[in-house]
Amino acid sequence: QVQLVESGGGLVQAGDSLRVSCAASGGTFSRLAMGWFRQAPGKEREFVAGISWSGLTTYYADSVKGRFTMSRDNAKRTGYLQMNSLKPEDTAVYYCAAGIRLGERSAAYNYWGQGIQVTVSS
């Protein structure tokens, strides 16, 4: 089994940048695709970004393209989501996930972190 723990969230102002991390422990990590999802109050959980196990393929939701960047360091067993030009509508709980294949559906991922709050003020 793989355990995922997010860190690096917090409160920032619109236009600022923030990097959240996802540290993995236990089981296999290097061969797993990773994804980030977010859920705002009163809204459904939505896909944000994904990255293949090799780190060579990434995919982003239209709402974050050009602003967010995913990366991973398999030696450190850690994935990252760099968030630039943050907007108030980016405010949500962000969840790290891992699974055997990259995808936009939450059902594609077997492992989930506990979530971390990101708040962007205007």
Short mmCIF file of N, CA, C and O in Angstrom, two decimals, residues 3 6 12 15 25 27 30 34 37 39 42 45-46 51-52 57 63 65 67-68 70 74 79 81 85 99-100 112-113:
data_model
loop_
_atom_site.label_atom_id
_atom_site.label_comp_id
_atom_site.label_asym_id
_atom_site.label_seq_id
_atom_site.Cartn_x
_atom_site.Cartn_y
_atom_site.Cartn_z
N GLN A 3 0.97 5.34 0.99
CA GLN A 3 0.38 6.43 1.74
C GLN A 3 0.87 7.76 1.17
O GLN A 3 2.05 7.91 0.87
N GLU A 6 0.01 15.37 1.75
CA GLU A 6 0.22 16.67 1.12
C GLU A 6 0.79 17.66 2.13
O GLU A 6 0.54 17.56 3.32
N VAL A 12 -2.78 32.74 0.48
CA VAL A 12 -2.02 33.66 -0.36
C VAL A 12 -2.97 34.66 -1.01
O VAL A 12 -4.19 34.48 -0.98
N GLY A 15 -2.68 36.31 -7.55
CA GLY A 15 -1.48 36.63 -8.28
C GLY A 15 -0.22 36.00 -7.71
O GLY A 15 0.81 35.96 -8.38
N SER A 25 4.90 7.15 0.86
CA SER A 25 5.61 6.16 1.66
C SER A 25 4.93 4.81 1.51
O SER A 25 3.73 4.74 1.24
N GLY A 27 4.88 0.73 -0.14
CA GLY A 27 4.53 0.21 -1.45
C GLY A 27 5.39 0.73 -2.58
O GLY A 27 6.52 1.15 -2.39
N SER A 30 7.29 4.70 -7.88
CA SER A 30 7.88 5.10 -9.16
C SER A 30 7.04 4.71 -10.37
O SER A 30 6.99 5.44 -11.36
N MET A 34 0.41 9.97 -11.09
CA MET A 34 -0.07 10.82 -10.01
C MET A 34 -1.05 11.85 -10.55
O MET A 34 -0.94 12.27 -11.70
N PHE A 37 -6.39 16.61 -7.54
CA PHE A 37 -7.79 16.99 -7.61
C PHE A 37 -8.04 18.09 -6.59
O PHE A 37 -7.26 18.27 -5.65
N GLN A 39 -11.42 20.28 -4.42
CA GLN A 39 -12.83 20.39 -4.13
C GLN A 39 -13.09 21.67 -3.36
O GLN A 39 -12.57 21.87 -2.26
N GLY A 42 -19.24 23.30 -1.62
CA GLY A 42 -20.44 23.22 -2.41
C GLY A 42 -20.26 22.73 -3.83
O GLY A 42 -21.22 22.73 -4.61
N ARG A 45 -15.72 17.34 -6.57
CA ARG A 45 -14.29 17.23 -6.73
C ARG A 45 -13.95 17.22 -8.22
O ARG A 45 -14.59 16.53 -9.01
N GLU A 46 -12.94 18.00 -8.60
CA GLU A 46 -12.58 18.11 -10.00
C GLU A 46 -11.10 17.81 -10.23
O GLU A 46 -10.26 18.06 -9.36
N ILE A 51 0.25 13.38 -13.99
CA ILE A 51 1.58 13.14 -14.52
C ILE A 51 1.83 11.64 -14.55
O ILE A 51 1.44 10.91 -13.64
N SER A 52 2.49 11.17 -15.61
CA SER A 52 2.78 9.75 -15.75
C SER A 52 3.88 9.34 -14.78
O SER A 52 4.55 10.18 -14.17
N THR A 57 4.91 12.72 -19.31
CA THR A 57 3.60 13.12 -19.80
C THR A 57 2.82 13.81 -18.71
O THR A 57 2.71 13.29 -17.60
N SER A 63 -8.87 24.96 -16.84
CA SER A 63 -8.91 26.07 -15.90
C SER A 63 -7.54 26.44 -15.32
O SER A 63 -7.37 27.54 -14.81
N LYS A 65 -4.43 25.46 -17.10
CA LYS A 65 -3.39 25.42 -18.13
C LYS A 65 -2.66 26.75 -18.22
O LYS A 65 -3.27 27.81 -18.23
N ARG A 67 -0.83 28.00 -15.96
CA ARG A 67 -0.58 28.53 -14.62
C ARG A 67 -0.01 27.49 -13.66
O ARG A 67 0.82 27.82 -12.82
N PHE A 68 -0.45 26.25 -13.79
CA PHE A 68 -0.01 25.18 -12.90
C PHE A 68 0.94 24.25 -13.62
O PHE A 68 0.79 24.00 -14.83
N MET A 70 2.90 20.36 -12.99
CA MET A 70 3.17 19.18 -12.19
C MET A 70 4.58 18.67 -12.45
O MET A 70 5.09 18.78 -13.57
N ASN A 74 11.07 10.90 -8.29
CA ASN A 74 10.87 9.53 -7.83
C ASN A 74 11.91 9.11 -6.79
O ASN A 74 11.62 8.29 -5.92
N GLY A 79 5.81 14.13 -5.27
CA GLY A 79 5.25 14.83 -6.40
C GLY A 79 4.96 16.27 -6.02
O GLY A 79 4.78 16.60 -4.84
N LEU A 81 3.03 20.20 -7.22
CA LEU A 81 2.15 21.01 -8.03
C LEU A 81 2.53 22.47 -7.81
O LEU A 81 2.27 23.01 -6.72
N SER A 85 0.17 32.51 -10.54
CA SER A 85 -0.94 33.40 -10.90
C SER A 85 -2.25 32.92 -10.29
O SER A 85 -3.28 32.82 -10.96
N GLY A 99 -2.24 6.23 -9.04
CA GLY A 99 -2.87 5.06 -9.63
C GLY A 99 -2.01 4.47 -10.72
O GLY A 99 -0.94 4.98 -11.03
N ILE A 100 -2.49 3.38 -11.31
CA ILE A 100 -1.68 2.67 -12.29
C ILE A 100 -1.61 3.39 -13.63
O ILE A 100 -0.70 3.16 -14.42
N TRP A 112 -5.03 7.93 -2.09
CA TRP A 112 -5.36 9.34 -1.90
C TRP A 112 -4.74 9.90 -0.64
O TRP A 112 -4.64 9.21 0.38
N GLY A 113 -4.33 11.17 -0.71
CA GLY A 113 -3.89 11.88 0.47
C GLY A 113 -5.08 12.43 1.23
O GLY A 113 -6.23 12.30 0.80
#
